[in-house]
Every structure is written in C-alpha cells, then in structure tokens.
C-alpha cells in the first residue's frame, strides 16, 4: 500500500487510475515529501488541481457567493459582457430563497434570458441539476441555443427525433413540437431537474393544451419567463402562479374571496404582494437599471392626391359597413385590418380588398372592385421617399424597417432594390435556420445595410447591434410599438438609439399618434404604464376597436378629433381610478 507523506495540514484525498487507500503521515521533513514524489505516489499537478476544484465546489453549501462569476469571468470578458447587479441579485434570490421555482418578469429588454442562463449554469456547477428542458416559441429556439453556448459554455440540443428527449441532458425545444402526441408521452416519462418556459404569458388558461402539457411534466425546479405576467384579470395571474407553485394562492374560491375586488382590481394589496414576492421577480428600468438614451422622432409626410383619395374611399367603406352592425357583410376585424392597411401601403390594402371581393355579393363586389382599381392605380407610395432620404443621410448605419404587412415589406424591398440599396427581409414564415442565417448576415455583412422586418418575424429577437429603426407603419396598440423599439433599445445596447415614426398627414394614424404622444405621453411612460393603458380596455384588440369606433362614428375630421380626445380622457381617467388597485403599480 503506497504511503503519502504530507506537510502539517490536512491534505485532500488523492487517487490514481487504480483505487487505493493511502496511509497519511504528517511531517515537516521536506525530504520525505520529495521521496514520495519520486516514488510516484503523487498524481500530476493537473489532476490535483482538478480534484481540488471539485472539492471546492462541493464545499459551497450556501448561495451568497455565485460560482458562475469566477467560472465565466474570462468568457464574459472576451464577449464584452458584464452581468448587471439586478441579474446577480435575481439569481441569488431564485436559488437561495425561492427554491428554484420563480416567474422572471423583468420588463422588455432587461435580460430575462441571461438570468435564466445564469441560474441553469449555477445549478449545474453545484451538481444540483443534470436534466434540463427549455421550452420556447419555435422562432426563439436557435436564439436560446446561441445565447447558452456563447455566454455560458452550455451546448443544448434542439431535438428532431423522439429518442433525443431521453438521450440528452440539455434540450431547447419548441413548445408546439414538444406537446405533439409522438413527443408528449416520452417527455412525460422523464423527470426533469429544471424546466424553463419562455413567453410564459401564453400559459394563463388551464383549459389550453399548453398549460395542461407543461403542468403534466415532472420537474424539480421551474422557471417561467414573461414580461407581461399580468394582462387582463387576476384569474390569469392565479392560473400562472398555480402552475408554478400549486397552493401558493390557495384555491381559486379562497383567492377570489381574499384578494379580488373586481376582475382587474385587487384588495388586501400588502398580503397579495407578499405572496407574489415569494414567486415573482420583476426588475424595471429606473435609476438602478439605465440604458443609453433613445431619440424618437415623428416624420410627417404629405400624401399624393391619389393616395388621399384611396384613404378616404376606404375609410368611407369601413365606416358604412361598420355602422350596419349585424347586417354588415364584412367582419369588424376585417374592417379594422383594412383601415390599418391603407395607412401602411396601397399594396397591403389591395390584398385584403381582393380577398373581400371573392367572398362578396354581386352588389357589394362593385364597390370593392372600385376600391381595388384605385389601389392598383398607385404604383408608388410617398412614404418610401422619406425612407430613402433617411438612408441617404445615414449611409453607413445598419437600419431596421418595421412593418406589419408582407405586401408592404415586398414593396419596400422592390423600391430599395430599384435604388441600388441591398436589403434583407425577415418575417414570421421563415424557418428557424433561415432566420438565424438572415440575422447573422445582416449583422456581419456590410453589403446589407437594411433589414425589412415584419412584426410577427421580429417577436423576441435581439437586434441591439443595430441602433436605428424606422416604423414604416404604426401599430394601434402602443405596447406593440414599445416592443418593436425594445428589439434595439435593450441591455447590451451601448449607443444612443434612433427611432423614426413615419406618419401620413390627414389619416387616423396621425391623429392616433398625436393622442398617444401629447395626451398619454407615450414615449415618456414606462412599459408597465403602457400595459396599464391596454389593460384599461380588457384586451389589446379592445383598445384598437376603440380607435376604430372613434373613426367610424365621426362624420367630420372635427368629430374624429373630439372622439379621440374623449378616448384619451377615458384612458387618463381609468388609469387614475386604477391607481390604487392597479395590478402593475401595487402588485409588482
């Protein structure tokens, strides 16, 4: 049996390739130590330091010092990444106080994905987690995989076959893929040490397949990520928290009795806030979390006579059909879409008019065909002149153009191509691999200064390497406008950002923006306040419907201004009334 001679202090147990039980002798005689080394009783220095590091990790029983900070320091320095104080505090709280079950509800752009990555890595370093599943929207799978590999030296698998769920320990998957019958059973048989669900606000209804599927998975630690944990009413909040930690809020009957004054207004705020604080962390922009300044400017433009004639004709059609109520042959949502499309481009409106024409009666087809002919007669739109001028003044800047509609996107691309300006397109119909390729090309290839992005395509992507954005058309929901801006104005942005809002004079688009900027102070309020504005009307579409109603009930521009002014007063009044019971200000 080998004998190890060690100086004074207790030495860690050492092993060679073959197991043995060494005899420990404590001595101050250096010659005895040298003899042991010559006999080969000591392992290599590399093996010793590796074992020493392993023992150090085992000795970290509390969470006051995070292992990820020294472990990832060199990697983060090379990547130019510095963890923010709020992120470090979030990791400590989730692991140390919340027992690994938490809702990460930071405002848009404050790094929920980074916090989740830090938590995953910390658990792995401590040996508390092995099997991890991350469920995201399909469009974000590769972005998650890239973030984990680049910033945390974690290399997840995006599975394509059933056997891969059990084979690999770190998996990123689309929730729509995972809940398919052929995958669901395999996943339900696995016990996950950690389950992470991104865009978790889609799990607020226990009657949905998503909620039931996630609830059926066996897991020890559980993270839900969402910037909007509270949207419409307190029951949704109850459902989300009950999914995360069953029993935290009791039964729904007792929860409603103790905490619900109205479906959107809470009572016993302090007690409810305490319960929420045990499972939810929400970091907000403020003195402790600052981003570079952003400059938002409104760029008004004068439409041509033909463009204005089309706008007025479509507005008259929408107004006439809407006022028919139940007798209308066109769905109100289609009318809302058509009115918004004509503010974007004649090409977007023409698509909807064409579809309407195929479904309409012979009598109705005449009026729709007249509108379609007017739209087809417009070969160019004035908005693009302004886009080209912005690009001319900033020729070396990477720039993103946002639009809601594919037809508008195609027109923008064609105009830029005609001007000799190379551009890339990005939309929700693209495959995940094509999205990754397009973003990488836009970021790294100087030949492509412009990315034309649809709203569905841009959801959840990080574009902070770019600092300039044009909103070619404006969403009627101010929260969606803020989410667009949040693609570039977020953690990791190091430069001042510029946002150009293109607005056609004399349209509902111009009046709505004036309402939001002048009365609601759109670009001065925080995201939580924007959510409160939308919540005042129940759902996002309700706010948009209010805007459409203000338009169709007005016979003159003066009446339209009065209706929108009244809508602004209603927003302010409801926000004021909601101040004491606000889900956002009081509970978060």
XYZ file of C-alpha atoms in Angstrom:
588
model
C 0.000 0.000 0.000
C 1.502 3.397 -1.015
C 2.370 5.877 1.691
C 1.777 9.618 1.219
C 3.775 11.990 3.345
C 2.100 15.360 3.750
C 3.193 18.573 5.481
C 1.307 19.635 8.623
C -2.187 20.472 7.324
C -4.845 18.014 6.227
C -4.449 17.130 2.534
C -7.307 16.235 0.187
C -7.657 12.555 -0.653
C -5.848 11.742 -3.908
C -6.487 8.955 -6.357
C -4.564 7.373 -9.182
C -6.051 5.426 -12.067
C -6.383 2.460 -9.692
C -8.277 2.929 -6.431
C -6.163 2.726 -3.246
C -6.318 3.764 0.418
C -3.225 5.814 1.183
C -1.537 5.929 4.559
C -1.319 9.555 5.748
C 1.838 10.701 7.555
C 2.228 14.327 8.727
C 5.794 15.656 8.789
C 7.807 18.847 8.439
C 10.648 16.991 6.677
C 10.694 18.208 3.056
C 12.935 15.301 2.012
C 10.193 12.817 2.848
C 7.802 14.698 0.551
C 10.378 14.627 -2.262
C 10.867 10.872 -1.791
C 7.110 10.353 -2.136
C 7.068 12.322 -5.364
C 9.981 10.297 -6.779
C 8.195 7.046 -5.903
C 5.219 8.203 -7.995
C 2.901 8.315 -5.001
C 1.610 11.723 -6.153
C -0.563 12.317 -9.197
C 0.032 15.022 -11.803
C -0.445 18.665 -10.856
C -3.299 18.944 -13.401
C -5.155 16.047 -11.800
C -4.593 17.508 -8.342
C -5.930 20.969 -9.274
C -8.943 19.388 -10.965
C -9.776 17.373 -7.860
C -9.145 20.410 -5.662
C -11.604 22.430 -7.751
C -14.191 19.663 -7.477
C -13.871 19.630 -3.693
C -14.172 23.416 -3.554
C -17.438 23.240 -5.481
C -18.795 20.619 -3.085
C -17.946 22.847 -0.108
C -20.182 25.705 -1.419
C -23.335 24.916 0.514
C -24.949 28.383 0.526
C -25.706 30.772 -2.322
C -24.210 34.019 -1.063
C -21.302 33.615 -3.498
C -22.208 32.565 -7.026
C -19.902 30.040 -8.670
C -20.698 31.368 -12.144
C -18.935 34.674 -11.522
C -15.380 33.286 -11.336
C -16.222 30.367 -13.614
C -17.446 32.539 -16.511
C -15.351 35.642 -15.872
C -12.873 35.043 -18.700
C -15.590 34.065 -21.202
C -17.694 37.122 -20.358
C -14.678 39.417 -20.648
C -13.898 38.042 -24.095
C -17.519 38.523 -25.137
C -17.635 42.046 -23.692
C -20.421 41.011 -21.324
C -20.786 42.329 -17.798
C -23.509 40.843 -15.554
C -25.727 43.547 -14.103
C -26.364 43.831 -10.395
C -30.086 43.132 -10.813
C -29.275 39.911 -12.673
C -26.900 38.691 -9.964
C -29.454 39.515 -7.267
C -32.160 37.706 -9.225
C -30.064 34.527 -9.444
C -29.305 34.599 -5.727
C -32.944 35.118 -4.832
C -34.298 32.407 -7.143
C -31.789 29.798 -5.956
C -31.462 30.842 -2.321
C -34.973 31.998 -1.377
C -37.438 30.761 -3.986
C -36.112 27.189 -4.086
C -35.718 27.263 -7.846
C -39.373 27.985 -8.691
C -39.947 31.525 -9.921
C -41.505 33.815 -12.505
C -38.855 36.068 -14.088
C -40.971 39.063 -15.097
C -38.437 41.774 -15.969
C -39.549 44.488 -18.356
C -38.752 44.006 -22.049
C -35.024 44.176 -22.784
C -33.679 43.740 -19.251
C -32.214 40.270 -19.730
C -34.588 37.522 -18.592
C -32.823 35.032 -20.870
C -29.449 35.932 -19.345
C -30.859 35.487 -15.830
C -32.232 32.067 -16.771
C -28.872 31.075 -18.286
C -27.074 32.148 -15.122
C -29.456 30.083 -12.989
C -29.033 26.993 -15.186
C -25.239 27.281 -15.092
C -25.152 27.862 -11.325
C -27.240 24.772 -10.666
C -25.054 22.694 -12.995
C -21.838 23.853 -11.309
C -23.244 22.884 -7.931
C -24.325 19.455 -9.142
C -27.957 20.185 -8.291
C -29.221 19.918 -11.860
C -28.458 17.480 -14.653
C -31.548 17.088 -16.866
C -32.828 20.462 -18.193
C -35.609 21.254 -20.682
C -36.193 24.731 -22.119
C -39.491 25.333 -23.955
C -39.788 28.416 -26.164
C -41.694 29.642 -29.224
C -40.240 27.967 -32.325
C -38.752 31.237 -33.564
C -36.573 31.566 -30.455
C -35.088 28.060 -30.184
C -31.873 28.855 -32.024
C -31.504 32.195 -30.281
C -31.670 30.414 -26.925
C -29.129 27.831 -28.080
C -26.766 30.578 -29.267
C -27.062 32.547 -26.018
C -26.337 29.484 -23.888
C -23.349 28.358 -25.945
C -21.731 31.777 -26.417
C -22.241 33.176 -22.925
C -22.420 30.134 -20.647
C -20.443 27.358 -22.399
C -23.621 25.286 -22.411
C -24.373 23.359 -25.587
C -28.036 22.374 -25.843
C -29.607 20.072 -28.398
C -32.673 21.048 -30.428
C -34.269 17.600 -30.826
C -35.757 16.255 -34.040
C -36.443 12.642 -33.020
C -38.292 11.048 -30.105
C -35.249 9.235 -28.687
C -33.347 12.515 -28.221
C -35.523 13.674 -25.295
C -34.100 10.986 -23.020
C -30.617 10.880 -24.555
C -29.532 14.490 -23.972
C -29.370 16.401 -20.707
C -29.772 19.966 -22.014
C -32.564 20.473 -24.532
C -34.104 23.553 -26.153
C -37.385 22.843 -27.922
C -40.463 24.483 -29.354
C -43.431 24.001 -27.047
C -45.550 23.246 -30.118
C -43.170 20.435 -31.067
C -42.891 19.073 -27.542
C -46.653 18.812 -26.976
C -47.216 16.743 -30.121
C -48.577 13.288 -29.308
C -45.472 11.458 -30.561
C -43.234 13.530 -28.237
C -45.535 14.209 -25.285
C -45.549 10.681 -23.909
C -41.762 10.410 -23.994
C -41.413 13.737 -22.175
C -43.968 12.827 -19.520
C -41.910 9.763 -18.615
C -38.783 11.856 -17.920
C -38.074 13.575 -14.598
C -36.515 16.989 -15.275
C -34.283 18.644 -12.717
C -35.091 22.026 -14.277
C -37.855 23.167 -16.632
C -37.728 26.645 -18.220
C -40.653 28.089 -20.212
C -40.166 31.303 -22.209
C -43.091 33.567 -23.238
C -44.964 32.067 -20.288
C -47.872 34.524 -20.517
C -49.294 32.012 -23.004
C -49.886 29.626 -20.075
C -52.568 31.622 -18.278
C -55.530 29.449 -19.213
C -55.646 25.960 -17.627
C -58.035 24.807 -20.374
C -55.362 25.177 -23.083
C -53.137 22.345 -24.301
C -50.018 24.366 -23.464
C -50.983 24.797 -19.796
C -52.021 21.163 -19.409
C -48.894 19.867 -21.149
C -46.485 21.935 -19.063
C -48.395 21.003 -15.919
C -48.050 17.305 -16.783
C -44.242 17.415 -16.972
C -42.385 16.196 -13.883
C -39.877 18.770 -12.670
C -37.987 19.815 -9.551
C -37.004 23.399 -10.401
C -39.259 25.506 -12.617
C -38.773 28.930 -14.255
C -41.413 30.920 -16.144
C -40.231 33.896 -18.217
C -42.613 36.675 -19.273
C -42.536 40.469 -19.448
C -46.334 40.567 -19.044
C -47.339 38.334 -16.133
C -50.448 40.469 -15.607
C -52.610 41.418 -18.552
C -56.349 41.096 -18.340
C -57.521 39.917 -14.936
C -56.470 38.411 -11.645
C -57.720 34.932 -12.538
C -54.998 34.643 -15.177
C -52.438 35.584 -12.548
C -53.847 32.903 -10.246
C -53.595 30.285 -13.028
C -49.997 31.149 -13.834
C -48.805 31.026 -10.234
C -50.771 27.847 -9.511
C -48.964 26.216 -12.433
C -45.627 27.271 -10.987
C -46.307 26.504 -7.345
C -49.649 24.798 -6.660
C -51.292 26.012 -3.480
C -49.299 29.251 -3.264
C -52.523 31.262 -3.547
C -54.878 28.594 -2.193
C -57.959 27.547 -4.138
C -59.418 29.988 -6.650
C -62.513 30.352 -4.488
C -60.478 31.422 -1.451
C -58.179 33.570 -3.633
C -61.167 35.422 -5.101
C -62.661 35.953 -1.669
C -59.414 37.295 -0.166
C -57.894 39.275 -2.997
C -60.361 40.085 -5.799
C -62.443 43.247 -5.627
C -63.089 43.287 -9.358
C -61.591 41.021 -12.034
C -58.879 43.629 -12.581
C -58.745 45.293 -9.181
C -57.127 43.628 -6.182
C -57.789 44.068 -2.495
C -55.609 43.277 0.506
C -52.682 44.519 -1.553
C -49.964 44.057 1.050
C -50.826 40.415 1.696
C -51.120 39.625 -2.006
C -47.886 41.466 -2.802
C -46.111 39.387 -0.153
C -47.371 36.143 -1.692
C -46.354 37.276 -5.184
C -42.927 38.323 -3.929
C -42.284 34.724 -2.922
C -42.574 33.504 -6.521
C -42.106 36.513 -8.828
C -39.239 38.909 -9.563
C -39.780 41.984 -11.731
C -36.910 44.325 -12.493
C -37.828 47.658 -14.090
C -35.969 50.413 -15.836
C -35.000 53.168 -13.461
C -32.058 54.694 -11.624
C -30.606 51.253 -10.930
C -31.033 49.955 -14.495
C -30.259 52.520 -17.168
C -29.983 52.176 -20.920
C -28.383 54.564 -23.408
C -30.680 57.443 -24.424
C -33.109 56.936 -27.239
C -34.394 59.617 -29.569
C -37.847 59.187 -31.084
C -38.964 61.494 -33.863
C -42.193 61.765 -35.827
C -41.678 62.156 -39.574
C -44.885 63.600 -41.120
C -45.405 63.285 -44.854
C -47.949 64.682 -47.289
C -49.694 62.020 -49.417
C -50.397 62.485 -53.091
C -53.928 63.306 -54.217
C -54.442 59.707 -55.397
C -53.208 58.275 -52.085
C -55.537 60.555 -50.129
C -58.453 59.667 -52.402
C -57.854 55.946 -51.745
C -57.597 56.533 -47.988
C -60.876 58.470 -47.897
C -62.693 55.958 -50.087
C -61.614 53.017 -47.911
C -62.465 54.944 -44.749
C -65.945 55.649 -46.154
C -66.369 51.939 -46.991
C -65.223 50.879 -43.499
C -67.472 53.450 -41.839
C -70.509 52.443 -43.893
C -70.061 48.714 -43.296
C -69.309 49.115 -39.593
C -72.444 51.166 -38.996
C -74.606 48.367 -40.394
C -73.849 46.364 -37.260
C -75.131 42.801 -37.507
C -76.351 43.450 -41.049
C -72.798 44.104 -42.252
C -71.423 41.630 -44.785
C -67.820 42.249 -43.655
C -66.407 41.117 -40.311
C -65.480 44.057 -37.972
C -61.951 42.634 -37.554
C -61.507 42.661 -41.331
C -62.661 46.274 -41.419
C -60.141 47.104 -38.680
C -57.369 45.388 -40.662
C -58.311 47.167 -43.885
C -58.279 50.574 -42.197
C -54.848 49.919 -40.731
C -53.507 48.522 -44.025
C -54.394 51.619 -46.026
C -52.247 53.593 -43.564
C -49.370 51.224 -44.340
C -49.478 50.963 -48.134
C -51.875 50.695 -51.037
C -50.413 47.237 -51.732
C -51.368 45.879 -48.301
C -54.919 47.242 -48.668
C -55.199 45.782 -52.186
C -54.566 42.258 -50.843
C -57.470 42.455 -48.401
C -59.766 44.066 -50.965
C -59.007 41.228 -53.392
C -59.934 38.620 -50.771
C -63.108 40.504 -49.875
C -64.147 40.679 -53.485
C -64.090 36.901 -53.817
C -66.489 36.478 -50.887
C -68.835 39.427 -51.503
C -72.240 39.516 -53.142
C -72.506 40.769 -56.712
C -73.831 44.117 -55.488
C -71.044 44.522 -52.923
C -68.391 43.480 -55.436
C -68.964 46.647 -57.438
C -67.906 48.950 -54.611
C -64.991 46.695 -53.627
C -63.776 46.469 -57.243
C -63.843 50.262 -57.451
C -61.561 50.457 -54.383
C -59.332 47.718 -55.793
C -58.903 49.615 -59.058
C -57.925 52.763 -57.128
C -55.324 50.786 -55.149
C -53.985 49.108 -58.292
C -53.552 52.509 -59.906
C -50.977 53.514 -57.290
C -47.576 52.235 -58.418
C -45.588 54.174 -55.788
C -46.229 55.359 -52.215
C -44.931 58.641 -50.797
C -43.628 57.026 -47.592
C -40.756 55.427 -49.471
C -39.412 58.843 -50.479
C -38.905 59.575 -46.781
C -37.261 56.199 -46.181
C -34.786 56.837 -48.985
C -33.967 60.256 -47.549
C -33.250 58.771 -44.107
C -30.994 56.160 -45.699
C -29.219 58.813 -47.734
C -28.323 60.727 -44.570
C -27.041 57.647 -42.741
C -25.388 55.515 -45.464
C -23.097 53.523 -43.159
C -25.617 52.758 -40.411
C -27.353 49.404 -40.097
C -31.072 50.172 -40.089
C -34.253 48.164 -39.436
C -37.560 48.955 -41.134
C -40.613 47.578 -39.325
C -43.957 46.958 -40.992
C -46.948 44.821 -40.086
C -47.725 43.583 -43.570
C -45.959 41.274 -46.030
C -47.249 43.196 -49.065
C -45.731 46.402 -47.692
C -42.489 44.544 -46.996
C -42.327 43.352 -50.606
C -42.922 46.882 -51.891
C -40.188 48.364 -49.667
C -37.739 45.707 -50.869
C -38.572 46.401 -54.511
C -38.112 50.158 -54.122
C -34.770 49.762 -52.344
C -33.587 47.314 -54.995
C -34.576 49.821 -57.666
C -32.428 52.430 -55.884
C -29.494 50.052 -55.673
C -29.767 49.612 -51.882
C -29.299 45.932 -50.896
C -31.711 44.805 -48.183
C -32.716 41.613 -46.391
C -36.244 40.577 -45.395
C -37.261 38.897 -42.159
C -40.743 37.554 -41.399
C -42.632 35.008 -39.320
C -42.977 32.487 -42.160
C -39.229 31.869 -42.388
C -37.740 28.677 -40.951
C -35.632 28.935 -37.810
C -32.408 28.227 -39.708
C -33.202 30.853 -42.325
C -33.944 33.388 -39.599
C -30.581 32.715 -37.972
C -28.812 32.994 -41.312
C -30.583 36.274 -42.142
C -29.825 37.932 -38.791
C -26.199 36.795 -38.974
C -25.861 38.127 -42.493
C -27.428 41.454 -41.581
C -25.133 41.792 -38.594
C -21.869 40.791 -40.236
C -22.156 41.559 -43.942
C -21.516 45.260 -44.691
C -23.157 44.851 -48.102
C -26.599 44.696 -46.474
C -27.321 47.877 -44.503
C -31.105 47.351 -44.231
C -33.354 44.687 -42.669
C -37.064 44.877 -43.520
C -38.842 43.114 -40.678
C -42.480 42.229 -40.132
C -43.850 42.416 -36.614
C -44.505 38.667 -36.399
C -40.956 37.970 -37.564
C -39.372 40.362 -35.095
C -41.039 38.975 -31.968
C -38.472 38.092 -29.329
C -35.316 38.616 -31.415
C -32.318 40.604 -30.150
C -31.040 43.301 -32.510
C -29.084 45.563 -30.159
C -26.092 45.521 -32.518
C -28.211 47.958 -34.535
C -29.327 51.351 -33.215
C -31.614 52.829 -35.892
C -35.205 51.866 -36.668
C -37.944 53.121 -38.982
C -41.558 52.350 -38.106
C -42.966 52.371 -41.622
C -46.461 51.892 -40.237
C -47.603 52.258 -36.631
C -49.407 49.580 -34.643
C -52.523 50.942 -32.974
C -51.530 49.150 -29.786
C -48.828 51.262 -28.029
C -47.435 48.199 -26.239
C -46.539 46.632 -29.576
C -44.796 49.804 -30.636
C -42.709 49.696 -27.468
C -41.898 46.035 -28.102
C -40.606 46.940 -31.556
C -38.314 49.569 -30.089
C -37.251 47.056 -27.451
C -35.587 44.953 -30.158
C -32.748 47.515 -30.318
C -33.154 49.500 -27.070
C -32.296 46.780 -24.547
C -29.469 45.525 -22.339
C -26.354 45.184 -24.449
C -27.051 48.363 -26.410
C -24.087 50.676 -25.922
C -25.063 53.560 -28.208
C -27.777 56.139 -28.453
C -30.729 54.746 -30.436
C -32.828 56.492 -33.072
C -36.455 55.713 -33.878
C -38.233 57.294 -36.871
C -42.033 57.074 -36.936
C -43.450 57.687 -40.426
C -46.903 59.261 -40.296
C -49.161 60.219 -43.209
C -50.871 63.537 -42.578
C -54.651 63.624 -42.607
C -55.054 59.963 -41.571
C -56.173 58.167 -38.407
C -52.514 57.168 -37.991
C -51.513 60.812 -37.496
C -54.330 61.541 -35.060
C -53.734 58.402 -33.007
C -50.015 59.146 -32.638
C -50.814 62.714 -31.621
C -53.199 61.368 -28.972
C -50.625 58.937 -27.590
C -47.736 61.400 -27.650
C -49.451 64.560 -26.442
C -52.079 63.247 -24.035
C -50.848 59.841 -22.902
C -47.119 60.831 -23.146
C -46.355 57.577 -24.945
C -42.569 57.784 -25.101
C -42.186 59.083 -21.563
C -44.091 56.417 -19.638
C -42.568 53.110 -18.596
C -43.616 49.781 -20.087
C -45.727 48.946 -17.057
C -47.779 52.073 -17.657
C -48.272 51.091 -21.299
C -49.589 47.741 -20.131
C -51.985 49.552 -17.812
C -53.260 51.612 -20.755
C -54.071 48.455 -22.680
C -55.467 46.733 -19.591
C -57.935 49.600 -19.116
C -59.823 48.157 -22.086
C -59.556 44.485 -21.199
C -57.543 43.213 -24.170
C -55.241 44.653 -26.797
C -57.855 44.287 -29.546
C -60.339 46.200 -27.404
C -58.096 49.254 -27.490
C -57.752 49.004 -31.256
C -61.513 48.589 -31.584
C -61.983 51.757 -29.533
C -59.825 53.639 -32.025
C -61.792 52.228 -34.965
C -65.076 53.127 -33.268
C -63.872 56.708 -32.777
C -63.179 56.826 -36.522
C -66.386 55.268 -37.865
C -68.697 57.240 -35.585
C -67.285 60.546 -36.834
C -68.692 62.215 -39.944
C -66.117 65.008 -39.993
C -62.478 65.439 -39.068
C -63.540 67.704 -36.223
C -65.764 64.960 -34.793
C -62.920 62.470 -35.154
C -60.615 64.741 -33.152
C -63.295 65.072 -30.474
C -63.819 61.293 -30.324
C -60.095 60.607 -29.987
C -59.744 63.335 -27.382
C -62.563 61.689 -25.426
C -60.738 58.341 -25.743
C -57.610 59.965 -24.327
C -59.609 61.385 -21.418
C -61.058 57.922 -20.808
C -57.570 56.401 -20.690
C -56.341 59.007 -18.211
C -59.458 58.677 -16.064
C -59.289 54.897 -15.944
C -55.600 54.960 -15.135
C -56.280 57.434 -12.344
C -59.144 55.344 -10.957
C -56.995 52.250 -11.260
C -54.081 53.833 -9.408
C -54.955 52.347 -6.046
C -55.908 48.928 -7.382
C -53.543 48.741 -10.298
C -52.188 45.275 -10.914
C -48.920 46.790 -12.076
C -48.099 49.585 -9.674
C -49.304 47.892 -6.500
C -48.577 44.207 -7.015
C -45.265 44.451 -8.851
